[in-house]
């Protein structure tokens, strides 16, 4: 029995037993890169109106390809695209990624170099995140 336990440990098959007898699984690792003014790698972030990068504290941080609503924003806001794989986004007239594009910003992310844009929040009610294959005037903000 001792040899079996030693073999399992050496093979990395034993993950451990916590209180109550529950096994703990090792966390999955995701691709990573540098954050940009507080916007984590892989995300699109919006900063409050009139604050620029708001001391590197975004108000909204989104990772999923979907329409995301913004609320109670006034003036000029800043949006950062720190997604991977040349993903982009559109600023949409209506909620939930609908209503057509106010402004499309499909910036390629080469060498993890993020980009940002300022926009007037009066015209924008949501942000639609899309993979590179779905960036276009007929797809963004038409969910």
PDB file of N, CA and C in Angstrom, residues 42-91:
ATOM      1  N   UNK A  42      -7.584  39.978 -21.413  1.00  0.00           N
ATOM      2  CA  UNK A  42      -8.731  39.195 -21.844  1.00  0.00           C
ATOM      3  C   UNK A  42     -10.050  39.919 -21.683  1.00  0.00           C
ATOM      4  N   UNK A  43     -10.039  41.143 -21.168  1.00  0.00           N
ATOM      5  CA  UNK A  43     -11.272  41.869 -20.858  1.00  0.00           C
ATOM      6  C   UNK A  43     -11.434  43.127 -21.710  1.00  0.00           C
ATOM      7  N   UNK A  44     -12.656  43.633 -21.708  1.00  0.00           N
ATOM      8  CA  UNK A  44     -12.973  44.984 -22.168  1.00  0.00           C
ATOM      9  C   UNK A  44     -13.452  45.725 -20.935  1.00  0.00           C
ATOM     10  N   UNK A  45     -12.949  46.943 -20.730  1.00  0.00           N
ATOM     11  CA  UNK A  45     -13.270  47.713 -19.526  1.00  0.00           C
ATOM     12  C   UNK A  45     -13.772  49.106 -19.893  1.00  0.00           C
ATOM     13  N   UNK A  46     -14.719  49.607 -19.108  1.00  0.00           N
ATOM     14  CA  UNK A  46     -15.216  50.973 -19.262  1.00  0.00           C
ATOM     15  C   UNK A  46     -14.931  51.722 -17.974  1.00  0.00           C
ATOM     16  N   UNK A  47     -14.428  52.941 -18.128  1.00  0.00           N
ATOM     17  CA  UNK A  47     -14.093  53.807 -16.998  1.00  0.00           C
ATOM     18  C   UNK A  47     -15.151  54.897 -16.882  1.00  0.00           C
ATOM     19  N   UNK A  48     -15.447  55.368 -15.666  1.00  0.00           N
ATOM     20  CA  UNK A  48     -16.489  56.372 -15.459  1.00  0.00           C
ATOM     21  C   UNK A  48     -16.240  57.645 -16.260  1.00  0.00           C
ATOM     22  N   UNK A  49     -17.333  58.328 -16.598  1.00  0.00           N
ATOM     23  CA  UNK A  49     -17.266  59.551 -17.389  1.00  0.00           C
ATOM     24  C   UNK A  49     -16.385  60.621 -16.772  1.00  0.00           C
ATOM     25  N   UNK A  50     -15.576  61.241 -17.635  1.00  0.00           N
ATOM     26  CA  UNK A  50     -14.755  62.372 -17.230  1.00  0.00           C
ATOM     27  C   UNK A  50     -13.567  62.046 -16.354  1.00  0.00           C
ATOM     28  N   UNK A  51     -13.209  60.767 -16.219  1.00  0.00           N
ATOM     29  CA  UNK A  51     -12.115  60.403 -15.309  1.00  0.00           C
ATOM     30  C   UNK A  51     -10.887  59.854 -16.024  1.00  0.00           C
ATOM     31  N   UNK A  52     -10.907  59.785 -17.349  1.00  0.00           N
ATOM     32  CA  UNK A  52      -9.798  59.148 -18.053  1.00  0.00           C
ATOM     33  C   UNK A  52      -9.725  57.690 -17.647  1.00  0.00           C
ATOM     34  N   UNK A  53      -8.583  57.282 -17.126  1.00  0.00           N
ATOM     35  CA  UNK A  53      -8.413  55.901 -16.667  1.00  0.00           C
ATOM     36  C   UNK A  53      -8.806  55.727 -15.196  1.00  0.00           C
ATOM     37  N   UNK A  54      -9.367  56.753 -14.568  1.00  0.00           N
ATOM     38  CA  UNK A  54      -9.902  56.660 -13.205  1.00  0.00           C
ATOM     39  C   UNK A  54      -8.912  56.000 -12.240  1.00  0.00           C
ATOM     40  N   UNK A  55      -7.666  56.446 -12.288  1.00  0.00           N
ATOM     41  CA  UNK A  55      -6.613  55.899 -11.414  1.00  0.00           C
ATOM     42  C   UNK A  55      -6.525  54.375 -11.526  1.00  0.00           C
ATOM     43  N   UNK A  56      -6.718  53.885 -12.768  1.00  0.00           N
ATOM     44  CA  UNK A  56      -6.627  52.447 -13.076  1.00  0.00           C
ATOM     45  C   UNK A  56      -7.701  51.604 -12.384  1.00  0.00           C
ATOM     46  N   UNK A  57      -8.900  52.182 -12.215  1.00  0.00           N
ATOM     47  CA  UNK A  57     -10.031  51.460 -11.613  1.00  0.00           C
ATOM     48  C   UNK A  57     -11.238  51.521 -12.556  1.00  0.00           C
ATOM     49  N   UNK A  58     -11.389  50.537 -13.441  1.00  0.00           N
ATOM     50  CA  UNK A  58     -12.550  50.540 -14.336  1.00  0.00           C
ATOM     51  C   UNK A  58     -13.849  50.305 -13.567  1.00  0.00           C
ATOM     52  N   UNK A  59     -14.937  50.851 -14.100  1.00  0.00           N
ATOM     53  CA  UNK A  59     -16.253  50.631 -13.505  1.00  0.00           C
ATOM     54  C   UNK A  59     -16.848  49.304 -13.986  1.00  0.00           C
ATOM     55  N   UNK A  60     -16.618  48.974 -15.249  1.00  0.00           N
ATOM     56  CA  UNK A  60     -17.122  47.736 -15.836  1.00  0.00           C
ATOM     57  C   UNK A  60     -15.950  46.921 -16.360  1.00  0.00           C
ATOM     58  N   UNK A  61     -15.999  45.609 -16.131  1.00  0.00           N
ATOM     59  CA  UNK A  61     -14.992  44.675 -16.653  1.00  0.00           C
ATOM     60  C   UNK A  61     -15.756  43.476 -17.213  1.00  0.00           C
ATOM     61  N   UNK A  62     -15.614  43.237 -18.527  1.00  0.00           N
ATOM     62  CA  UNK A  62     -16.332  42.146 -19.179  1.00  0.00           C
ATOM     63  C   UNK A  62     -15.372  41.223 -19.902  1.00  0.00           C
ATOM     64  N   UNK A  63     -15.660  39.926 -19.847  1.00  0.00           N
ATOM     65  CA  UNK A  63     -14.852  38.915 -20.524  1.00  0.00           C
ATOM     66  C   UNK A  63     -15.628  38.159 -21.603  1.00  0.00           C
ATOM     67  N   UNK A  64     -16.927  38.041 -21.481  1.00  0.00           N
ATOM     68  CA  UNK A  64     -17.697  37.156 -22.361  1.00  0.00           C
ATOM     69  C   UNK A  64     -18.141  37.852 -23.638  1.00  0.00           C
ATOM     70  N   UNK A  65     -18.200  37.066 -24.723  1.00  0.00           N
ATOM     71  CA  UNK A  65     -18.720  37.561 -25.994  1.00  0.00           C
ATOM     72  C   UNK A  65     -20.229  37.651 -25.854  1.00  0.00           C
ATOM     73  N   UNK A  66     -20.717  38.866 -25.614  1.00  0.00           N
ATOM     74  CA  UNK A  66     -22.139  39.103 -25.387  1.00  0.00           C
ATOM     75  C   UNK A  66     -22.376  40.607 -25.393  1.00  0.00           C
ATOM     76  N   UNK A  67     -23.647  40.986 -25.300  1.00  0.00           N
ATOM     77  CA  UNK A  67     -23.998  42.388 -25.123  1.00  0.00           C
ATOM     78  C   UNK A  67     -24.027  42.711 -23.639  1.00  0.00           C
ATOM     79  N   UNK A  68     -23.350  43.784 -23.249  1.00  0.00           N
ATOM     80  CA  UNK A  68     -23.253  44.178 -21.841  1.00  0.00           C
ATOM     81  C   UNK A  68     -23.756  45.613 -21.690  1.00  0.00           C
ATOM     82  N   UNK A  69     -24.680  45.820 -20.758  1.00  0.00           N
ATOM     83  CA  UNK A  69     -25.268  47.141 -20.558  1.00  0.00           C
ATOM     84  C   UNK A  69     -24.384  48.040 -19.705  1.00  0.00           C
ATOM     85  N   UNK A  70     -24.466  49.339 -19.985  1.00  0.00           N
ATOM     86  CA  UNK A  70     -23.841  50.332 -19.114  1.00  0.00           C
ATOM     87  C   UNK A  70     -24.957  51.199 -18.544  1.00  0.00           C
ATOM     88  N   UNK A  71     -24.764  51.665 -17.321  1.00  0.00           N
ATOM     89  CA  UNK A  71     -25.823  52.374 -16.614  1.00  0.00           C
ATOM     90  C   UNK A  71     -25.327  53.694 -16.050  1.00  0.00           C
ATOM     91  N   UNK A  72     -26.180  54.712 -16.124  1.00  0.00           N
ATOM     92  CA  UNK A  72     -25.960  55.994 -15.452  1.00  0.00           C
ATOM     93  C   UNK A  72     -24.609  56.621 -15.761  1.00  0.00           C
ATOM     94  N   UNK A  73     -24.191  56.562 -17.001  1.00  0.00           N
ATOM     95  CA  UNK A  73     -22.937  57.197 -17.395  1.00  0.00           C
ATOM     96  C   UNK A  73     -23.235  58.494 -18.126  1.00  0.00           C
ATOM     97  N   UNK A  74     -22.457  59.495 -17.831  1.00  0.00           N
ATOM     98  CA  UNK A  74     -22.598  60.803 -18.462  1.00  0.00           C
ATOM     99  C   UNK A  74     -21.249  61.243 -19.005  1.00  0.00           C
ATOM    100  N   UNK A  75     -21.292  62.132 -19.979  1.00  0.00           N
ATOM    101  CA  UNK A  75     -20.051  62.713 -20.484  1.00  0.00           C
ATOM    102  C   UNK A  75     -19.218  61.733 -21.279  1.00  0.00           C
ATOM    103  N   UNK A  76     -17.932  62.018 -21.314  1.00  0.00           N
ATOM    104  CA  UNK A  76     -16.994  61.215 -22.086  1.00  0.00           C
ATOM    105  C   UNK A  76     -16.415  60.102 -21.232  1.00  0.00           C
ATOM    106  N   UNK A  77     -16.638  58.889 -21.666  1.00  0.00           N
ATOM    107  CA  UNK A  77     -16.112  57.711 -20.983  1.00  0.00           C
ATOM    108  C   UNK A  77     -14.949  57.148 -21.784  1.00  0.00           C
ATOM    109  N   UNK A  78     -14.170  56.311 -21.151  1.00  0.00           N
ATOM    110  CA  UNK A  78     -13.052  55.649 -21.823  1.00  0.00           C
ATOM    111  C   UNK A  78     -13.303  54.147 -21.799  1.00  0.00           C
ATOM    112  N   UNK A  79     -13.028  53.498 -22.936  1.00  0.00           N
ATOM    113  CA  UNK A  79     -13.169  52.052 -23.045  1.00  0.00           C
ATOM    114  C   UNK A  79     -11.838  51.470 -23.498  1.00  0.00           C
ATOM    115  N   UNK A  80     -11.436  50.369 -22.857  1.00  0.00           N
ATOM    116  CA  UNK A  80     -10.174  49.695 -23.170  1.00  0.00           C
ATOM    117  C   UNK A  80     -10.477  48.307 -23.716  1.00  0.00           C
ATOM    118  N   UNK A  81      -9.837  47.969 -24.822  1.00  0.00           N
ATOM    119  CA  UNK A  81      -9.909  46.618 -25.369  1.00  0.00           C
ATOM    120  C   UNK A  81      -8.606  45.914 -25.027  1.00  0.00           C
ATOM    121  N   UNK A  82      -8.644  45.016 -24.058  1.00  0.00           N
ATOM    122  CA  UNK A  82      -7.467  44.239 -23.671  1.00  0.00           C
ATOM    123  C   UNK A  82      -7.735  42.747 -23.899  1.00  0.00           C
ATOM    124  N   UNK A  83      -8.592  42.455 -24.897  1.00  0.00           N
ATOM    125  CA  UNK A  83      -8.910  41.073 -25.238  1.00  0.00           C
ATOM    126  C   UNK A  83      -7.761  40.437 -26.010  1.00  0.00           C
ATOM    127  N   UNK A  84      -7.809  39.133 -26.086  1.00  0.00           N
ATOM    128  CA  UNK A  84      -6.812  38.398 -26.860  1.00  0.00           C
ATOM    129  C   UNK A  84      -7.393  38.014 -28.218  1.00  0.00           C
ATOM    130  N   UNK A  85      -6.570  37.449 -29.066  1.00  0.00           N
ATOM    131  CA  UNK A  85      -6.980  36.846 -30.339  1.00  0.00           C
ATOM    132  C   UNK A  85      -7.720  37.808 -31.260  1.00  0.00           C
ATOM    133  N   UNK A  86      -7.301  39.060 -31.304  1.00  0.00           N
ATOM    134  CA  UNK A  86      -7.867  40.064 -32.205  1.00  0.00           C
ATOM    135  C   UNK A  86      -9.364  40.287 -32.011  1.00  0.00           C
ATOM    136  N   UNK A  87      -9.883  40.002 -30.832  1.00  0.00           N
ATOM    137  CA  UNK A  87     -11.301  40.219 -30.552  1.00  0.00           C
ATOM    138  C   UNK A  87     -11.589  41.717 -30.518  1.00  0.00           C
ATOM    139  N   UNK A  88     -12.841  42.069 -30.770  1.00  0.00           N
ATOM    140  CA  UNK A  88     -13.220  43.481 -30.796  1.00  0.00           C
ATOM    141  C   UNK A  88     -14.539  43.714 -30.102  1.00  0.00           C
ATOM    142  N   UNK A  89     -15.051  44.927 -30.257  1.00  0.00           N
ATOM    143  CA  UNK A  89     -16.330  45.269 -29.653  1.00  0.00           C
ATOM    144  C   UNK A  89     -16.983  46.378 -30.446  1.00  0.00           C
ATOM    145  N   UNK A  90     -18.278  46.577 -30.186  1.00  0.00           N
ATOM    146  CA  UNK A  90     -19.012  47.690 -30.756  1.00  0.00           C
ATOM    147  C   UNK A  90     -19.748  48.412 -29.654  1.00  0.00           C
ATOM    148  N   UNK A  91     -19.900  49.711 -29.817  1.00  0.00           N
ATOM    149  CA  UNK A  91     -20.702  50.518 -28.902  1.00  0.00           C
ATOM    150  C   UNK A  91     -22.100  50.584 -29.505  1.00  0.00           C
TER     151      UNK A  91
END
